[in-house]
Tab-separated table of C-alpha atoms (C1' of nucleotides) in Angstrom:
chain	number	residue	atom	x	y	z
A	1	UNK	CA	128.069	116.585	74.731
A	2	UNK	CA	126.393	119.139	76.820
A	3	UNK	CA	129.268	122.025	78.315
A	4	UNK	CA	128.897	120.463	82.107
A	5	UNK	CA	128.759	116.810	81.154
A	6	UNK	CA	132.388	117.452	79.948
A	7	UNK	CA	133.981	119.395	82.642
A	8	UNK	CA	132.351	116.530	85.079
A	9	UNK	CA	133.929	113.332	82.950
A	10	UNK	CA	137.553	115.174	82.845
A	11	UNK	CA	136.970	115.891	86.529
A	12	UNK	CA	135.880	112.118	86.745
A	13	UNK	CA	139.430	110.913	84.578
A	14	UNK	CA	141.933	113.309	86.459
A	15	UNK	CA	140.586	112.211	89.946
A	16	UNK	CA	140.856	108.470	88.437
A	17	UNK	CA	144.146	108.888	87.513
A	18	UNK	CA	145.628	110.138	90.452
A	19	UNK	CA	143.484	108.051	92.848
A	20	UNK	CA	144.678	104.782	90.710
A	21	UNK	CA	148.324	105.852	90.991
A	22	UNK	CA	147.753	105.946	94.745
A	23	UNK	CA	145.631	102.895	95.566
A	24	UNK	CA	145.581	100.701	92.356
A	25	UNK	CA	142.793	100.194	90.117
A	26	UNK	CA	140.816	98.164	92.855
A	27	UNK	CA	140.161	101.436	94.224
A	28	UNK	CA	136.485	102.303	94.960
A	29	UNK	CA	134.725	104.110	92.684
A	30	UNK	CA	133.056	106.223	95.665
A	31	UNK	CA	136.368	107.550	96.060
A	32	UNK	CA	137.011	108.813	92.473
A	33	UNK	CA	133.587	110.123	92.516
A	34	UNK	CA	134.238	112.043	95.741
A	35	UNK	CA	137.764	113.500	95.064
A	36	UNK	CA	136.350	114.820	91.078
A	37	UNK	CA	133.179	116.278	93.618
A	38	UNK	CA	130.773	114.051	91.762
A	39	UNK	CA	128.157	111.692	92.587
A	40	UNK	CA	128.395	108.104	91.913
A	41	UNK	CA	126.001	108.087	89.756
A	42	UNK	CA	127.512	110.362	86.920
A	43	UNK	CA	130.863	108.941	87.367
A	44	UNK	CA	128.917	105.575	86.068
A	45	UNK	CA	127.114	107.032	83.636
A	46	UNK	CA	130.125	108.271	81.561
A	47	UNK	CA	132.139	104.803	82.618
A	48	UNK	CA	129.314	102.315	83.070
A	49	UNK	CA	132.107	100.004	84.241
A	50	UNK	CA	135.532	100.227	86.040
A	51	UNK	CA	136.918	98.742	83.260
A	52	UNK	CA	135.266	101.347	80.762
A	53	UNK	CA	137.096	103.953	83.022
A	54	UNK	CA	140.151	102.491	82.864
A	55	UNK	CA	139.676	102.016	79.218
A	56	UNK	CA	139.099	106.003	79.061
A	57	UNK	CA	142.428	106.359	81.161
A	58	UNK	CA	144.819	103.952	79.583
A	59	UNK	CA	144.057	104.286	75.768
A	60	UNK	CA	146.653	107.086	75.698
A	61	UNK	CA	149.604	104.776	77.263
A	62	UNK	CA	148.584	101.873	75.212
A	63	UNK	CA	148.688	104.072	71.739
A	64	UNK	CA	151.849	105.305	72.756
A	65	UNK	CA	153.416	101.820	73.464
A	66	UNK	CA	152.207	100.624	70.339
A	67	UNK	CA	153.790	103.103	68.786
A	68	UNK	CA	157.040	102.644	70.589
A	69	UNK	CA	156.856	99.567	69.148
A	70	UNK	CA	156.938	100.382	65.508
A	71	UNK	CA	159.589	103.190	66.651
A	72	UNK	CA	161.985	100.783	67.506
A	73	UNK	CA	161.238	98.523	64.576
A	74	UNK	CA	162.953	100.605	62.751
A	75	UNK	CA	165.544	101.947	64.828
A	76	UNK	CA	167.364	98.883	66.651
A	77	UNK	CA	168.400	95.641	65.992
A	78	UNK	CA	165.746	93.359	66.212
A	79	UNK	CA	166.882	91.921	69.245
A	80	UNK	CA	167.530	95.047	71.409
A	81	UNK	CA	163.794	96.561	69.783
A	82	UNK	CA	162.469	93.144	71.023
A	83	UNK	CA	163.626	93.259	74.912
A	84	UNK	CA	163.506	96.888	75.006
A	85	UNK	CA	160.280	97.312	74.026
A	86	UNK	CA	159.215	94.364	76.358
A	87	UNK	CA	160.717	95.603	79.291
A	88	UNK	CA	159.136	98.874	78.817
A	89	UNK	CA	155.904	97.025	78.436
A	90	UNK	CA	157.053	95.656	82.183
A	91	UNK	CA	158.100	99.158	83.442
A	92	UNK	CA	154.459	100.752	82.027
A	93	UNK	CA	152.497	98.391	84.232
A	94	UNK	CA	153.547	99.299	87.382
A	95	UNK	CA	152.282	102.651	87.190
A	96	UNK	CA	149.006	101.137	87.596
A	97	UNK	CA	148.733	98.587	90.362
A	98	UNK	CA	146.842	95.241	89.482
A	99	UNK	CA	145.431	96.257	85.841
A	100	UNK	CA	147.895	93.243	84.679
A	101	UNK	CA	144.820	91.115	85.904
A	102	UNK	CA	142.570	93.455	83.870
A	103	UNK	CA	144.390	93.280	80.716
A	104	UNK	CA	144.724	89.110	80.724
A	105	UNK	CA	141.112	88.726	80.977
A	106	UNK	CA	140.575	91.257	78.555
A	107	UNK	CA	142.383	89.594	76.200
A	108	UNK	CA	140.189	87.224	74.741
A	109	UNK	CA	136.729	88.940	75.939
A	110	UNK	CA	135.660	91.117	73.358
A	111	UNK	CA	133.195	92.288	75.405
A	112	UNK	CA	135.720	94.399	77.725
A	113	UNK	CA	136.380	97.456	76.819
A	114	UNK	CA	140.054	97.103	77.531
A	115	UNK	CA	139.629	93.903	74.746
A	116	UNK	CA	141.151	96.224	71.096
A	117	UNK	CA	143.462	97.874	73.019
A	118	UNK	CA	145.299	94.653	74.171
A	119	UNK	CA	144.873	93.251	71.355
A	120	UNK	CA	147.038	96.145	69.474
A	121	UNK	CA	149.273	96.200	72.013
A	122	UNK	CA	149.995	92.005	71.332
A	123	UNK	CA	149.901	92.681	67.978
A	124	UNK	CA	152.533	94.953	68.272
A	125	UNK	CA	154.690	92.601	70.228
A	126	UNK	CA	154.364	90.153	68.055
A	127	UNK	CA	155.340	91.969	64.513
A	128	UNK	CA	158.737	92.528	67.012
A	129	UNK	CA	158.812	88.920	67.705
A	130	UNK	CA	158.833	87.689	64.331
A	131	UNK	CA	161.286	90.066	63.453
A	132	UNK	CA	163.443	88.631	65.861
A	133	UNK	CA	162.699	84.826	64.887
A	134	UNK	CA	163.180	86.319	61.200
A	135	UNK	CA	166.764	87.656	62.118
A	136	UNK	CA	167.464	83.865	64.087
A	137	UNK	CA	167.781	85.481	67.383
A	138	UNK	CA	164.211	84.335	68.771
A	139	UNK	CA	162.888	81.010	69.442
A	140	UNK	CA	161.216	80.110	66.909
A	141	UNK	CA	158.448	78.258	69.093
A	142	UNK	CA	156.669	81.181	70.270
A	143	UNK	CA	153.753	83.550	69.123
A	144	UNK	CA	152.781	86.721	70.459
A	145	UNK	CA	149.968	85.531	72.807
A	146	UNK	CA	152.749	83.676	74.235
A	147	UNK	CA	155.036	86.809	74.561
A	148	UNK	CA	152.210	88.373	76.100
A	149	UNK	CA	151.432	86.104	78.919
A	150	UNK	CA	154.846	85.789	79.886
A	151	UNK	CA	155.020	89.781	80.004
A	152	UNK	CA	151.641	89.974	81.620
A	153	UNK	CA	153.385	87.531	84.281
A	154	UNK	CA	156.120	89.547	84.524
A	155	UNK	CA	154.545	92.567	85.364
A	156	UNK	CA	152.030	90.633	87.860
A	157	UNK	CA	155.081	89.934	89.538
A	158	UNK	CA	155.876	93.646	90.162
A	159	UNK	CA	152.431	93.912	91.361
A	160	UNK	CA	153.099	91.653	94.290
A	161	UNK	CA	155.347	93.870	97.136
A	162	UNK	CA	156.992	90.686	98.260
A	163	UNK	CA	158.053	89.813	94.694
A	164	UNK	CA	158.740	92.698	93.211
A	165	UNK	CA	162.110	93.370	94.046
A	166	UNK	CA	162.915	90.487	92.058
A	167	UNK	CA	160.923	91.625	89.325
A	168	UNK	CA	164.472	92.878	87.146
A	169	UNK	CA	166.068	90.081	87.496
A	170	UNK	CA	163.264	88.053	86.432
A	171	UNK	CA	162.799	89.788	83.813
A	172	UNK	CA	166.843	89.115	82.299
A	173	UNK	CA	165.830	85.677	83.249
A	174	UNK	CA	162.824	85.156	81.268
A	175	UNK	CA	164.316	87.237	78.060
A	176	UNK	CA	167.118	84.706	78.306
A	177	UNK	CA	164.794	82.416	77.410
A	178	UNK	CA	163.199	84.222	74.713
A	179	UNK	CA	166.201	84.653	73.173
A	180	UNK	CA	167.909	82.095	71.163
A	181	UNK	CA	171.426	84.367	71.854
A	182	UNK	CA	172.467	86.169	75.183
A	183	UNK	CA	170.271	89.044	76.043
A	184	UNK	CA	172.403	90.053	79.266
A	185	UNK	CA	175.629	91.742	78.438
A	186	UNK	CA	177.453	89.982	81.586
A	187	UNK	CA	177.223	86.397	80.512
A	188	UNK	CA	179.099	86.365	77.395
A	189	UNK	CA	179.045	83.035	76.412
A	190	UNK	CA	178.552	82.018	73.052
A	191	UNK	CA	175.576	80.213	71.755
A	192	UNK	CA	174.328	78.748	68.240
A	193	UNK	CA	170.809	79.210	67.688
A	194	UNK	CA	167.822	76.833	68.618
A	195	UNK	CA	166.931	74.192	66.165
A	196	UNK	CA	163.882	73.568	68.286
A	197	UNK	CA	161.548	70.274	67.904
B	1	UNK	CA	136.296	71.380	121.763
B	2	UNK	CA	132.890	70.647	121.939
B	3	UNK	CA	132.020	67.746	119.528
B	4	UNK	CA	128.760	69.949	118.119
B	5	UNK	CA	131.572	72.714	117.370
B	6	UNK	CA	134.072	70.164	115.645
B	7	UNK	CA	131.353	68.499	113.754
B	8	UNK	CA	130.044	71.840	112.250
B	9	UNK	CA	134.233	72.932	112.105
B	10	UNK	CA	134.341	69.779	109.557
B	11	UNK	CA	131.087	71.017	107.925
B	12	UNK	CA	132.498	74.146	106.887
B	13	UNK	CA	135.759	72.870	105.592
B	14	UNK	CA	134.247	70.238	103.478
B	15	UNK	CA	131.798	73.031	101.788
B	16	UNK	CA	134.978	75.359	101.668
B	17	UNK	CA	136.502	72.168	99.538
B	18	UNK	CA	133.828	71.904	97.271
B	19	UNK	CA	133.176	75.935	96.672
B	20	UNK	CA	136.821	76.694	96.606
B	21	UNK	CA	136.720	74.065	94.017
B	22	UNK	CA	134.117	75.372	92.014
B	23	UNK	CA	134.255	78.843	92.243
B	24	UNK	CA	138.044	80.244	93.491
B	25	UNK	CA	139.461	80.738	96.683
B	26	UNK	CA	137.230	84.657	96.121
B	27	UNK	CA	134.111	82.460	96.889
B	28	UNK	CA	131.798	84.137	99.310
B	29	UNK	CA	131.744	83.131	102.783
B	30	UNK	CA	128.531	83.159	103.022
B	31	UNK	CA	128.029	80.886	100.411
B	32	UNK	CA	130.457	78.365	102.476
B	33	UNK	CA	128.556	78.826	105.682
B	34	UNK	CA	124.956	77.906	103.746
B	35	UNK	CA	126.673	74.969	101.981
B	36	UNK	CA	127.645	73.753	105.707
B	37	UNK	CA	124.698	74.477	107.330
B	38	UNK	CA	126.019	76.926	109.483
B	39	UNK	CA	125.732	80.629	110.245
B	40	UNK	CA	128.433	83.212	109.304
B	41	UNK	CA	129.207	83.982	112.469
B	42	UNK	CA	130.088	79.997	113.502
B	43	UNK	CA	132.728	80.164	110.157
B	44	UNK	CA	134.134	83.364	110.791
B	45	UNK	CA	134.848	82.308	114.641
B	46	UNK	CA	136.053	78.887	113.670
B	47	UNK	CA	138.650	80.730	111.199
B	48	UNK	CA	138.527	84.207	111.870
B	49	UNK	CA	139.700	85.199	108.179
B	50	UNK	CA	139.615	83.910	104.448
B	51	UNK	CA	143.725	82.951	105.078
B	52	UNK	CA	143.179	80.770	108.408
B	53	UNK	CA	140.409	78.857	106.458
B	54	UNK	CA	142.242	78.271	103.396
B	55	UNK	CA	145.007	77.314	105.826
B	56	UNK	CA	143.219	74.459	107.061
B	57	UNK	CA	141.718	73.603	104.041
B	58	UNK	CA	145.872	73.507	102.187
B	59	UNK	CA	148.071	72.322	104.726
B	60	UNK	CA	147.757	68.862	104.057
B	61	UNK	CA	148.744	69.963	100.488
B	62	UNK	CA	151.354	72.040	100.877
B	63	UNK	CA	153.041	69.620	103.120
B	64	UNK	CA	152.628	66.873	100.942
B	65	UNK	CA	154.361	68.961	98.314
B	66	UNK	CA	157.149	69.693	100.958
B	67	UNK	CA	157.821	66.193	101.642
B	68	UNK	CA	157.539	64.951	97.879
B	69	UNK	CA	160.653	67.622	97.422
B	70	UNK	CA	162.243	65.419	99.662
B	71	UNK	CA	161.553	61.882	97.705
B	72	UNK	CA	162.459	63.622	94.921
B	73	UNK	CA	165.703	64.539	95.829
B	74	UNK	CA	166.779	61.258	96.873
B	75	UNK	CA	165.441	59.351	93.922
B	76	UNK	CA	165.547	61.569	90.353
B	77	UNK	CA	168.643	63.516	88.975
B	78	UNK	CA	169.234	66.824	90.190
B	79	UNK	CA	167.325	68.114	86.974
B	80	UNK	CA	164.888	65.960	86.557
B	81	UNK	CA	164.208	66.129	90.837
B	82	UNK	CA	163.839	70.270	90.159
B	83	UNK	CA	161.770	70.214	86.957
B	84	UNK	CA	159.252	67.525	87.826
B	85	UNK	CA	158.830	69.126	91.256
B	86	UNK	CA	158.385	72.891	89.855
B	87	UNK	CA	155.572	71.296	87.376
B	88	UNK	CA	153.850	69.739	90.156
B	89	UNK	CA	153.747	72.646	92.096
B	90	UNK	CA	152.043	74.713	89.468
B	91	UNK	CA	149.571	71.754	88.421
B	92	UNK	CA	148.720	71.737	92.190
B	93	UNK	CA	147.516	75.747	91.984
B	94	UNK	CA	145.074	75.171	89.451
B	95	UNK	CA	143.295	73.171	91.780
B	96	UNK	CA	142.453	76.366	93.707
B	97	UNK	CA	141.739	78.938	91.302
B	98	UNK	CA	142.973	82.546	92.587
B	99	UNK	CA	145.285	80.557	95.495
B	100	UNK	CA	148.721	82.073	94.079
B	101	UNK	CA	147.902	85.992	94.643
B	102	UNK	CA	147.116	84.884	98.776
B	103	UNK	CA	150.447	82.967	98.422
B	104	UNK	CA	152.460	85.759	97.384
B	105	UNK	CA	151.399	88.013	99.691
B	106	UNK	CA	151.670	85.561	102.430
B	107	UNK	CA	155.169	84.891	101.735
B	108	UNK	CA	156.457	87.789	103.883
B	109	UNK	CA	153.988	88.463	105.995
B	110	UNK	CA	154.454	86.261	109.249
B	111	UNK	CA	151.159	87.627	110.734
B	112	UNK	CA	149.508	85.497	107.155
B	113	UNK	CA	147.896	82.456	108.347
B	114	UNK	CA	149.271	80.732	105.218
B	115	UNK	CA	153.018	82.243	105.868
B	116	UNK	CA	154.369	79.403	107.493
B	117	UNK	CA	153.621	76.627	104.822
B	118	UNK	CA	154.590	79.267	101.794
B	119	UNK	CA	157.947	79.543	103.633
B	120	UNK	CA	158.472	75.890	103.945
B	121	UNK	CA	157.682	75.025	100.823
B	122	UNK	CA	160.334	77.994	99.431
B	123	UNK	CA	162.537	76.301	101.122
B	124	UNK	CA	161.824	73.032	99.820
B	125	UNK	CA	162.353	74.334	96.215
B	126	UNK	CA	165.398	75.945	97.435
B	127	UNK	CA	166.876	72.913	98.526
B	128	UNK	CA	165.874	70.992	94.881
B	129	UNK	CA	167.477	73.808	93.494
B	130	UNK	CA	170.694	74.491	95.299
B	131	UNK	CA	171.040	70.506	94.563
B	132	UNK	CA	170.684	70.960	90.651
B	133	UNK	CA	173.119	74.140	91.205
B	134	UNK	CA	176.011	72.248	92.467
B	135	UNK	CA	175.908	69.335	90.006
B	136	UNK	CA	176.068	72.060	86.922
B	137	UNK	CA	172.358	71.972	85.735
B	138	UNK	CA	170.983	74.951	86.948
B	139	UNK	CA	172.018	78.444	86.678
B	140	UNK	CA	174.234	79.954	89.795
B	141	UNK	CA	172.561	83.360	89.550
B	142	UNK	CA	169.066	82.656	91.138
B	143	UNK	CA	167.870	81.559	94.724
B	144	UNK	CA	165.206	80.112	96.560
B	145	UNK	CA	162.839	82.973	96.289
B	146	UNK	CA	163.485	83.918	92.482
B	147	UNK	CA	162.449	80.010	91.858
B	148	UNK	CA	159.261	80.744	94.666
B	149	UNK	CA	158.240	83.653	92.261
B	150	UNK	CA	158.678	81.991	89.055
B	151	UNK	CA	156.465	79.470	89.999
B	152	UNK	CA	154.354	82.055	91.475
B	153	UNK	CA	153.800	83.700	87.913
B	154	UNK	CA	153.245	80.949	85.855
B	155	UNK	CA	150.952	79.442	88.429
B	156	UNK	CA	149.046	82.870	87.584
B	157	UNK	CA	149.106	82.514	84.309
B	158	UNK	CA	147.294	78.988	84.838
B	159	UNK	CA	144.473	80.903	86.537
B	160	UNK	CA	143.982	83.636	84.140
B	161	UNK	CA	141.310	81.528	81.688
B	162	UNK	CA	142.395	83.201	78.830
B	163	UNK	CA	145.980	82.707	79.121
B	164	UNK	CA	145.647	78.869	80.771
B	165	UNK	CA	146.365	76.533	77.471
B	166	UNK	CA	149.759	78.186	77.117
B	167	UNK	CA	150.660	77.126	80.312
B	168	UNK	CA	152.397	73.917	79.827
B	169	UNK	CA	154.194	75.522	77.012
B	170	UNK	CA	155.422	78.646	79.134
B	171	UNK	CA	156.524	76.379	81.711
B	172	UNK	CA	158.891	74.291	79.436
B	173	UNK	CA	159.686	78.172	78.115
B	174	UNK	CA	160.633	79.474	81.983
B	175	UNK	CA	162.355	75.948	82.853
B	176	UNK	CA	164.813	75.826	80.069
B	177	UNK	CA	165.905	79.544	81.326
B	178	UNK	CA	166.138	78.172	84.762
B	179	UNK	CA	168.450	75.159	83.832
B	180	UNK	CA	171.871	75.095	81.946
B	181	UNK	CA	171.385	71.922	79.916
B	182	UNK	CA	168.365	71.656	77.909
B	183	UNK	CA	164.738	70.791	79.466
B	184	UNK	CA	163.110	69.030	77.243
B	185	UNK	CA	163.358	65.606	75.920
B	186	UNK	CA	162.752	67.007	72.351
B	187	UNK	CA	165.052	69.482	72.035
B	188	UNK	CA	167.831	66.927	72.238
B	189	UNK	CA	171.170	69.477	70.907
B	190	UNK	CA	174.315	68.808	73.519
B	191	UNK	CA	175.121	72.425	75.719
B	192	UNK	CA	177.532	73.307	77.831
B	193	UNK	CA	176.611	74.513	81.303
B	194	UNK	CA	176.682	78.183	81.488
B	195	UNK	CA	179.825	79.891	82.973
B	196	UNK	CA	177.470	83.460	84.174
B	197	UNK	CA	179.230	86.296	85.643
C	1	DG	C1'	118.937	66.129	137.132
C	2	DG	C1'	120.674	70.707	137.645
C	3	DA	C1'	124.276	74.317	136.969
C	4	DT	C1'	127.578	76.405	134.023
C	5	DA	C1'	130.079	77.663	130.408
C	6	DT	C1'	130.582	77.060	125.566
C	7	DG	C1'	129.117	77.423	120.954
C	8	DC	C1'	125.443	79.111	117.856
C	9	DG	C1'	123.414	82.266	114.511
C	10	DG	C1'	120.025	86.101	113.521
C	11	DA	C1'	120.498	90.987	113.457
C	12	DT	C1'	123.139	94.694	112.421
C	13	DC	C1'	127.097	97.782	110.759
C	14	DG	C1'	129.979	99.933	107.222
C	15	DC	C1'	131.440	99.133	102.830
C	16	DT	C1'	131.072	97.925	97.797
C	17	DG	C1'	128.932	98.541	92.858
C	18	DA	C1'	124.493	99.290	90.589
C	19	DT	C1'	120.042	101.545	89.714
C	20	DC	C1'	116.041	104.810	90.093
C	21	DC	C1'	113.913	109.151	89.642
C	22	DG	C1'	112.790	113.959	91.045
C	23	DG	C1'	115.136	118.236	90.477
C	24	DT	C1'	118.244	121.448	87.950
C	25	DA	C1'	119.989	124.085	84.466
C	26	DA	C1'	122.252	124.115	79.766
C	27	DG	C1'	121.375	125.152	75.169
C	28	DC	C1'	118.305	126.059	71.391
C	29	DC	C1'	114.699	128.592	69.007
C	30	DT	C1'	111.844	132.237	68.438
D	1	DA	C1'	116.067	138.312	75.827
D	2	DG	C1'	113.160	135.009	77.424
D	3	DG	C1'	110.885	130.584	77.534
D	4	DC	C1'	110.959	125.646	76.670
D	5	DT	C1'	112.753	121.193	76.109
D	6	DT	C1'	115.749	117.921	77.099
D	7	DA	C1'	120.075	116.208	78.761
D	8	DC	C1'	122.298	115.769	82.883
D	9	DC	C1'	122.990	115.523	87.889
D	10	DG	C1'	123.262	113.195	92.316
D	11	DG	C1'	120.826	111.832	96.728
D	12	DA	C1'	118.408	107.782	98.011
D	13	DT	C1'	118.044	103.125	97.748
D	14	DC	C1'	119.105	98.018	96.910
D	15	DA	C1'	121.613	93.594	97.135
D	16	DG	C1'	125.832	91.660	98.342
D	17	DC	C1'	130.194	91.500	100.928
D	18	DG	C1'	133.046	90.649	105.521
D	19	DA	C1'	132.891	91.683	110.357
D	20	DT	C1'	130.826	92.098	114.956
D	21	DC	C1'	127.420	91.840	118.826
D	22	DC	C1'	124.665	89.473	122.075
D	23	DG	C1'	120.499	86.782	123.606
D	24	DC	C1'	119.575	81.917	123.315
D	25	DA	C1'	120.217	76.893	123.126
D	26	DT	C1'	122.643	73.047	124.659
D	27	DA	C1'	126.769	69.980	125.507
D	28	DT	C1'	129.323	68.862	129.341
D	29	DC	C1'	130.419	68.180	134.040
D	30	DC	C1'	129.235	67.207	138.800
DNA sequence: GGATATGCGGATCGCTGATCCGGTAAGCCT
DNA sequence: AGGCTTACCGGATCAGCGATCCGCATATCC
C-alpha cells in the first residue's frame, strides 16, 4: 500500500472512531470523510461499505472480548466468568450507538463483513455457557445463539435513551434467568437446579 | 373535511397497510403515496410525519391490546392474565416489522405522535402486572416500564430475521425470570415464590 | 351558476450513499 | 537524479430520501 493511501485510511479510522462515539454508527459518511480531510470517495474506496468500516474499527474490541472470554475461563467460577463476561459484552456496546442492529444481522450473513467476527465472539460465549451448564449452574435449554440474542437485546436496550436507564437492572433480571442458581447477591434464596422438559 | 381529501386520506392509509406490511414501518413514503395514487405532498400534509401516519394506521391496535388487558384481567389467573397478554403483545409487533424502535423512542417523548397509545398500553401491562405481584406470582422488584422494555427487546429480537425463530423460546426464557412460579406447562417442578430483597 | 376557499401535486431543496473519471504525485527503474 | 508508470485522490454527478413551496383545479356554499 502506497505511503499516502495509508496515512489517508488511518485518517479515515481515527475520524470514524471519534465521529461514531459522538453520533452513533448511523452517522454520515460525508462527515467522517470531512473531519479525516478526505473526499468521499477514498473514504469508500478503503471501506466500500459502512459496515466494512466498522469492521476495520471494531475488530480490535471484538479480539479483545474474545479473549476476555477465554481469560476468565480460566480464572473464575464458571458462573461469575459466565455473567461477567456477558455483562461486559453489554457494557462494550454502548460505546458504539446502534451497531447492536449491525451485529444481529450480521450474524447469519456471511456476506457482512462484521459476519466472523460475531461469530467468534458467540462462539466464545457459548464455550462459557456450556461450562456453566457443565458445572449445573446454567439452564441446560440454551445454546449460544440464544445467549447471544438475549445479549444483543440487552444491549439494544441501552441503545434506546428512554430505556436505558433500566438497562442494569434488566440485565440482573435476564441473568436470573440464565442461571439455574441466584446470580444477584441480594436475593439469597436457595434454589435446586432446573430439571428442564 | 372535504370528501375528495378524506377519500384520498383513506387511500393513503390503506397503501401504508399494505407497504408497512410488506416492507417495515422504514418503507418509503413515496412508495405509499404512488400505491395511493396520491402525490407526496397530499401524504405528508395529511400526516405531517412517519409517527402521525403510523399513528393512524396502529391505534385501533394498540387500543385493542389495551382493552384485551382488561378482559384478561377479569377472566385468567393473575399469571396466566400477564403471560398470555405479554405474548400477544410481542406477536402483535411482528406484524409491523421495525415498529418497536418508533415505540421506544415514543415512550417519553410527549411531542411523539405515537406517545399517547405507548403510554396507555404501559400502563395496561402495569396494571396485569401489579395484579400478578400482589397474588405472589410475579417478582416485587420490577414495574410497569421494566415489563414495557422487556417486551420492547424481545419484540426486537422478533424483527431481527436472523435472530426471529428463537423468539418464542426467549420469551418463555424472559417470562420465567419475570414470574416467581414456573411459566411453563412443561417444566412442571413445585417453587416457592421468591422472598427478593 | 358563480365566487371562494380548500385540497392537490409537480417542482425543487438539502441530504444521503454510490459511482465516474480527469488530474496528481508516489515509487520504481535506469 | 530524473523520467515514467501506475496507484491513488477527490470534485462532480446520479438516484433516492423527506420536506417545502406555490400555481392550479375543484368541491362546496350561496
Amino acid at each position: 500500500m502506497r505511503a499516502d493511501a495509508k496515512k489517508n485510511r488511518d485518517h479515515v479510522l481515527a475520524a470514524a472512531g471519534t465521529a461514531i462515539t459522538e453520533q452513533g454508527v448511523d452517522v454520515s459518511l460525508r462527515d467522517i470523510a470531512r473531519r479525516a480531510d478526505v473526499g468521499l470517495a477514498t473514504l469508500l474506496r478503503h471501506f466500500p461499505t459502512r459496515e466494512a468500516l466498522l469492521e476495520a474499527l471494531l475488530r480490535t474490541s471484538f479480539d479483545e472480548m474474545t479473549a476476555r472470554a477465554g481469560e476468565l475461563e480460566t480464572s473464575s467460577s464458571p458462573e461469575d466468568a459466565l455473567v461477567t463476561w456477558l455483562r461486559d459484552c453489554v457494557a462494550w456496546t454502548t460505546e458504539y450507538r446502534g451497531v447492536t442492529v449491525l451485529m444481529a444481522a450480521a450474524i447469519e450473513d456471511a456476506g457482512s463483513a462484521l459476519h466472523v467476527s460475531c461469530v467468534a465472539l458467540r462462539a466464545a460465549g457459548a464455550r462459557l455457557l456450556a461450562r456453566a451448564q457443565a458445572a449445573g449452574v446454567a439452564r441446560a435449554d440454551i445454546d449460544g445463539t440464544d445467549v447471544f440474542a438475549l445479549v444483543a437485546a440487552l444491549a439494544w436496550l441501552s441503545d434506546q435513551p428512554s430505556l436505558a436507564p433500566r438497562a442494569d437492572h434488566l440485565f440482573d433480571i435476564v441473568a436470573s434467568a440464565i442461571l439455574t442458581s441466584v446470580a444477584s447477591s441480594d436475593a439469597p434464596g436457595e434454589r435446586r437446579p432446573r430439571t428442564r422438559s
